[in-house]
Amino acid sequence: MCKQILMDMSEKIKDGLSVKKTYIILIFCCISLLSGCMYPKENLKQNAVPYEDQLQAVQKAVNTYKEQNSGLLPIKTRDMNTPIYQKYPIDFQKIAPRYIQEAPGNAYESGGVYQYVLVDVETNPTVKLLDVRMAEQIRDVQLKLQMYRDDHQYPPFKKVIADGVYELDFKKMGYKDVPQVKSPYSGKGLPLVINEKGEIFVDYRMDLYEILQKNGEEMKEGEDIRDMLLKDTPFVPAYSLPYTVKNGEPIFFK
């Protein structure tokens, strides 16, 4: 199938389509194909369940590794500018098979859809999950956005949501329906937003609003409230911007 795509792209180049745009389209197509192969249907359901016993097994392995390695954590090295909830992925090569037999079946390393990460690394390193399917959806949108910008320079902003946060006009990017990602908390579709740097993020305001209403918890304006999403769930709010609260509602803030 990839061979056929290459042949089609060659014809498009002959017809006048730019090499750069053709290259982007090719990347987009191949990623879509690889994503389909990455998660076979017979394994997808099993590998998409966040089993509590698997989380506990990894947590135990992390704790033991830390105790026996002078407080070091079994994590992969990431750039200092990496967003906090993606910054500390667990390196299973450091804990398997000595501290845990192997990476859980739902781990990305085993063909699953979750990346095991750590939060609160300074005081209480805690194992959480990041759904890598979000990354694939965001990457697809980012590629289409780049294709649009090749022709129009600037992103197709629709409206300003907050300072430096914008809603995109997805129809101008070729979408029939507005793309959304599935919330790991509520299961609802969450919208995507863009910042002033042209980076795509997930908008978690709906989930945060539900938690604020449900818990009635008093939060101070100016403090990041994303950790509320961590308390009773195994998931991190991946690919998120900071939020605070104002008049009882979540808002973006810098």
CSV table of C-alpha atoms in Angstrom, one decimal:
chain,number,residue,atom,x,y,z
A,1,MET,CA,0.0,0.0,0.0
A,2,CYS,CA,2.9,2.4,0.8
A,3,LYS,CA,4.3,1.6,-2.6
A,4,GLN,CA,1.0,2.7,-4.2
A,5,ILE,CA,1.1,5.9,-2.2
A,6,LEU,CA,4.6,6.7,-3.4
A,7,MET,CA,3.5,6.1,-7.0
A,8,ASP,CA,0.5,8.4,-6.5
A,9,MET,CA,2.7,11.1,-4.9
A,10,SER,CA,5.1,10.9,-7.9
A,11,GLU,CA,2.2,11.6,-10.2
A,12,LYS,CA,1.1,14.6,-8.1
A,13,ILE,CA,4.6,16.0,-8.2
A,14,LYS,CA,4.4,15.8,-12.0
A,15,ASP,CA,1.0,17.6,-11.8
A,16,GLY,CA,2.6,20.5,-10.0
A,17,LEU,CA,2.1,19.7,-6.3
A,18,SER,CA,5.1,21.0,-4.3
A,19,VAL,CA,7.7,18.5,-3.1
A,20,LYS,CA,7.4,19.8,0.4
A,21,LYS,CA,3.7,19.4,0.5
A,22,THR,CA,3.9,16.0,-1.1
A,23,TYR,CA,6.4,14.9,1.6
A,24,ILE,CA,4.0,16.0,4.4
A,25,ILE,CA,1.1,14.2,2.8
A,26,LEU,CA,3.2,11.0,2.5
A,27,ILE,CA,4.2,11.3,6.2
A,28,PHE,CA,0.6,11.7,7.2
A,29,CYS,CA,-0.5,8.7,5.2
A,30,CYS,CA,2.3,6.4,6.4
A,31,ILE,CA,1.6,7.4,10.1
A,32,SER,CA,-2.1,6.5,9.6
A,33,LEU,CA,-1.1,3.2,8.1
A,34,LEU,CA,1.4,2.4,10.8
A,35,SER,CA,-1.0,3.4,13.5
A,36,GLY,CA,-3.5,0.8,12.2
A,37,CYS,CA,-0.8,-1.9,12.2
A,38,MET,CA,0.5,-0.9,15.7
A,39,TYR,CA,-2.7,-1.9,17.5
A,40,PRO,CA,-4.2,-5.1,15.9
A,41,LYS,CA,-7.9,-5.4,16.6
A,42,GLU,CA,-7.5,-8.7,18.5
A,43,ASN,CA,-5.1,-7.1,21.0
A,44,LEU,CA,-6.5,-3.5,21.1
A,45,LYS,CA,-9.2,-4.1,23.7
A,46,GLN,CA,-7.0,-6.0,26.1
A,47,ASN,CA,-4.1,-3.6,25.8
A,48,ALA,CA,-6.3,-0.6,26.3
A,49,VAL,CA,-7.5,-1.5,29.8
A,50,PRO,CA,-5.8,0.3,32.8
A,51,TYR,CA,-5.6,-2.7,35.1
A,52,GLU,CA,-5.1,-1.7,38.7
A,53,ASP,CA,-2.9,-4.7,39.5
A,54,GLN,CA,-0.5,-3.7,36.7
A,55,LEU,CA,-0.2,-0.2,38.0
A,56,GLN,CA,0.5,-1.6,41.5
A,57,ALA,CA,3.1,-4.0,40.1
A,58,VAL,CA,4.9,-1.1,38.3
A,59,GLN,CA,4.7,1.1,41.4
A,60,LYS,CA,6.2,-1.6,43.5
A,61,ALA,CA,9.1,-2.0,41.0
A,62,VAL,CA,9.7,1.7,40.9
A,63,ASN,CA,9.8,1.9,44.7
A,64,THR,CA,12.2,-1.0,45.0
A,65,TYR,CA,14.5,0.4,42.3
A,66,LYS,CA,14.6,3.7,44.1
A,67,GLU,CA,15.4,2.1,47.4
A,68,GLN,CA,18.2,0.1,45.9
A,69,ASN,CA,19.7,2.8,43.7
A,70,SER,CA,20.3,5.7,46.2
A,71,GLY,CA,17.0,7.4,45.4
A,72,LEU,CA,17.4,7.4,41.6
A,73,LEU,CA,14.3,6.8,39.5
A,74,PRO,CA,13.9,4.4,36.6
A,75,ILE,CA,13.0,7.0,34.0
A,76,LYS,CA,14.1,8.0,30.5
A,77,THR,CA,15.9,11.3,30.0
A,78,ARG,CA,13.8,14.1,28.6
A,79,ASP,CA,14.5,17.7,27.8
A,80,MET,CA,14.0,20.2,30.6
A,81,ASN,CA,11.3,21.9,28.6
A,82,THR,CA,9.2,18.8,28.2
A,83,PRO,CA,5.7,19.3,29.6
A,84,ILE,CA,5.5,18.1,33.2
A,85,TYR,CA,3.1,15.2,32.6
A,86,GLN,CA,5.2,13.8,29.7
A,87,LYS,CA,8.5,14.5,31.4
A,88,TYR,CA,9.1,11.4,33.4
A,89,PRO,CA,8.4,8.2,31.3
A,90,ILE,CA,9.3,5.0,33.0
A,91,ASP,CA,12.2,3.1,31.5
A,92,PHE,CA,11.2,-0.6,31.7
A,93,GLN,CA,14.7,-1.6,30.6
A,94,LYS,CA,15.9,-0.4,34.0
A,95,ILE,CA,13.4,-2.4,36.0
A,96,ALA,CA,12.7,-5.6,34.0
A,97,PRO,CA,13.3,-8.4,34.6
A,98,ARG,CA,14.9,-7.7,38.0
A,99,TYR,CA,12.1,-5.7,39.6
A,100,ILE,CA,9.2,-6.7,37.4
A,101,GLN,CA,9.1,-9.6,35.0
A,102,GLU,CA,8.2,-7.5,31.9
A,103,ALA,CA,6.4,-4.3,30.9
A,104,PRO,CA,2.6,-4.7,31.3
A,105,GLY,CA,0.6,-5.8,28.3
A,106,ASN,CA,-1.1,-2.4,28.1
A,107,ALA,CA,2.2,-0.6,28.1
A,108,TYR,CA,3.3,1.1,24.8
A,109,GLU,CA,6.5,-1.0,25.0
A,110,SER,CA,4.4,-4.2,24.9
A,111,GLY,CA,2.1,-3.1,22.1
A,112,GLY,CA,-0.4,-1.4,24.4
A,113,VAL,CA,-1.8,2.1,24.2
A,114,TYR,CA,-0.4,3.5,27.5
A,115,GLN,CA,2.9,5.1,28.4
A,116,TYR,CA,3.7,4.6,32.1
A,117,VAL,CA,4.9,7.9,33.6
A,118,LEU,CA,5.8,9.3,37.0
A,119,VAL,CA,4.3,12.3,38.7
A,120,ASP,CA,5.3,14.1,41.9
A,121,VAL,CA,8.8,12.8,41.4
A,122,GLU,CA,10.4,15.0,44.1
A,123,THR,CA,8.2,14.0,47.1
A,124,ASN,CA,6.2,10.9,46.2
A,125,PRO,CA,6.9,9.4,42.8
A,126,THR,CA,3.6,7.9,41.7
A,127,VAL,CA,2.9,5.8,38.6
A,128,LYS,CA,0.3,7.1,36.2
A,129,LEU,CA,-0.8,6.4,32.6
A,130,LEU,CA,-0.6,8.5,29.4
A,131,ASP,CA,-2.8,7.5,26.5
A,132,VAL,CA,-0.5,7.6,23.4
A,133,ARG,CA,-3.5,7.6,21.1
A,134,MET,CA,-3.8,11.2,22.0
A,135,ALA,CA,-0.4,11.9,20.6
A,136,GLU,CA,-1.3,10.2,17.3
A,137,GLN,CA,-4.4,12.3,16.9
A,138,ILE,CA,-2.6,15.5,17.8
A,139,ARG,CA,0.2,14.6,15.3
A,140,ASP,CA,-2.3,14.2,12.5
A,141,VAL,CA,-3.8,17.6,13.2
A,142,GLN,CA,-0.4,19.2,13.5
A,143,LEU,CA,0.5,17.8,10.0
A,144,LYS,CA,-2.7,19.1,8.4
A,145,LEU,CA,-2.0,22.4,10.1
A,146,GLN,CA,1.5,22.5,8.6
A,147,MET,CA,0.1,21.8,5.2
A,148,TYR,CA,-2.3,24.7,5.6
A,149,ARG,CA,0.5,27.0,6.7
A,150,ASP,CA,2.6,26.1,3.7
A,151,ASP,CA,-0.1,27.9,1.6
A,152,HIS,CA,-1.3,30.6,4.0
A,153,GLN,CA,1.6,31.2,6.4
A,154,TYR,CA,-0.6,31.7,9.5
A,155,PRO,CA,-2.9,29.1,11.2
A,156,PRO,CA,-6.6,29.5,10.5
A,157,PHE,CA,-7.6,31.1,13.8
A,158,LYS,CA,-11.3,31.1,14.5
A,159,LYS,CA,-11.5,32.9,17.8
A,160,VAL,CA,-9.5,33.9,20.9
A,161,ILE,CA,-10.2,31.7,23.9
A,162,ALA,CA,-7.7,33.2,26.3
A,163,ASP,CA,-4.4,35.1,26.2
A,164,GLY,CA,-2.3,33.1,23.8
A,165,VAL,CA,-4.9,30.3,23.3
A,166,TYR,CA,-7.0,30.0,20.2
A,167,GLU,CA,-9.7,28.0,18.6
A,168,LEU,CA,-8.9,26.8,15.1
A,169,ASP,CA,-11.2,26.9,12.0
A,170,PHE,CA,-10.9,23.2,11.2
A,171,LYS,CA,-13.1,23.5,8.1
A,172,LYS,CA,-10.4,25.6,6.5
A,173,MET,CA,-7.9,22.8,7.2
A,174,GLY,CA,-10.1,20.3,5.3
A,175,TYR,CA,-12.0,18.7,8.2
A,176,LYS,CA,-15.7,17.9,7.7
A,177,ASP,CA,-16.1,17.4,11.5
A,178,VAL,CA,-14.2,19.2,14.3
A,179,PRO,CA,-11.6,16.7,15.6
A,180,GLN,CA,-11.8,15.7,19.2
A,181,VAL,CA,-9.9,13.4,21.5
A,182,LYS,CA,-11.5,11.0,24.0
A,183,SER,CA,-11.2,12.1,27.6
A,184,PRO,CA,-9.5,9.5,29.8
A,185,TYR,CA,-11.6,10.8,32.7
A,186,SER,CA,-15.2,11.2,31.4
A,187,GLY,CA,-15.0,9.4,28.0
A,188,LYS,CA,-16.4,12.5,26.3
A,189,GLY,CA,-14.9,14.2,23.3
A,190,LEU,CA,-12.5,17.0,24.2
A,191,PRO,CA,-11.7,19.8,21.8
A,192,LEU,CA,-8.2,20.8,20.6
A,193,VAL,CA,-6.7,24.3,20.9
A,194,ILE,CA,-3.6,26.0,19.6
A,195,ASN,CA,-1.2,28.4,21.3
A,196,GLU,CA,0.7,31.3,19.9
A,197,LYS,CA,3.6,29.0,18.9
A,198,GLY,CA,1.4,26.9,16.7
A,199,GLU,CA,1.4,23.9,19.1
A,200,ILE,CA,-1.8,21.8,19.5
A,201,PHE,CA,-3.1,21.0,23.0
A,202,VAL,CA,-6.1,19.1,24.5
A,203,ASP,CA,-8.7,21.4,26.2
A,204,TYR,CA,-9.6,19.8,29.6
A,205,ARG,CA,-11.9,22.5,30.8
A,206,MET,CA,-15.0,20.3,30.6
A,207,ASP,CA,-13.4,17.6,32.8
A,208,LEU,CA,-12.1,20.2,35.3
A,209,TYR,CA,-15.4,21.9,35.5
A,210,GLU,CA,-17.1,18.6,36.4
A,211,ILE,CA,-14.6,18.0,39.1
A,212,LEU,CA,-14.9,21.5,40.5
A,213,GLN,CA,-18.7,21.1,40.6
A,214,LYS,CA,-18.6,17.6,42.1
A,215,ASN,CA,-16.1,18.2,44.8
A,216,GLY,CA,-16.9,21.7,45.7
A,217,GLU,CA,-13.2,22.1,46.4
A,218,GLU,CA,-12.0,25.6,47.0
A,219,MET,CA,-9.1,26.4,44.7
A,220,LYS,CA,-7.1,29.6,44.7
A,221,GLU,CA,-7.0,31.7,41.6
A,222,GLY,CA,-3.5,31.7,40.1
A,223,GLU,CA,-2.6,28.1,41.1
A,224,ASP,CA,-2.5,25.3,38.5
A,225,ILE,CA,-5.5,23.0,39.1
A,226,ARG,CA,-4.6,20.2,36.7
A,227,ASP,CA,-3.5,17.9,39.6
A,228,MET,CA,-7.2,17.6,40.5
A,229,LEU,CA,-7.5,15.2,37.6
A,230,LEU,CA,-4.8,12.9,39.1
A,231,LYS,CA,-6.4,12.3,42.5
A,232,ASP,CA,-8.9,9.5,41.8
A,233,THR,CA,-7.8,8.3,38.4
A,234,PRO,CA,-4.7,6.6,36.9
A,235,PHE,CA,-4.4,9.1,34.1
A,236,VAL,CA,-2.4,12.3,33.5
A,237,PRO,CA,-3.8,15.2,31.6
A,238,ALA,CA,-1.4,14.8,28.7
A,239,TYR,CA,-0.8,17.5,26.1
A,240,SER,CA,-2.5,20.1,28.4
A,241,LEU,CA,-1.9,23.8,29.1
A,242,PRO,CA,-2.0,25.2,32.7
A,243,TYR,CA,-5.4,26.0,34.1
A,244,THR,CA,-6.5,28.0,37.1
A,245,VAL,CA,-10.0,28.8,38.5
A,246,LYS,CA,-12.0,32.0,38.3
A,247,ASN,CA,-15.5,32.5,39.7
A,248,GLY,CA,-15.7,28.7,40.1
A,249,GLU,CA,-14.8,27.9,36.5
A,250,PRO,CA,-11.6,26.6,35.0
A,251,ILE,CA,-9.7,29.0,32.7
A,252,PHE,CA,-6.4,29.0,30.9
A,253,PHE,CA,-3.5,30.9,32.4
A,254,LYS,CA,0.2,31.4,31.9
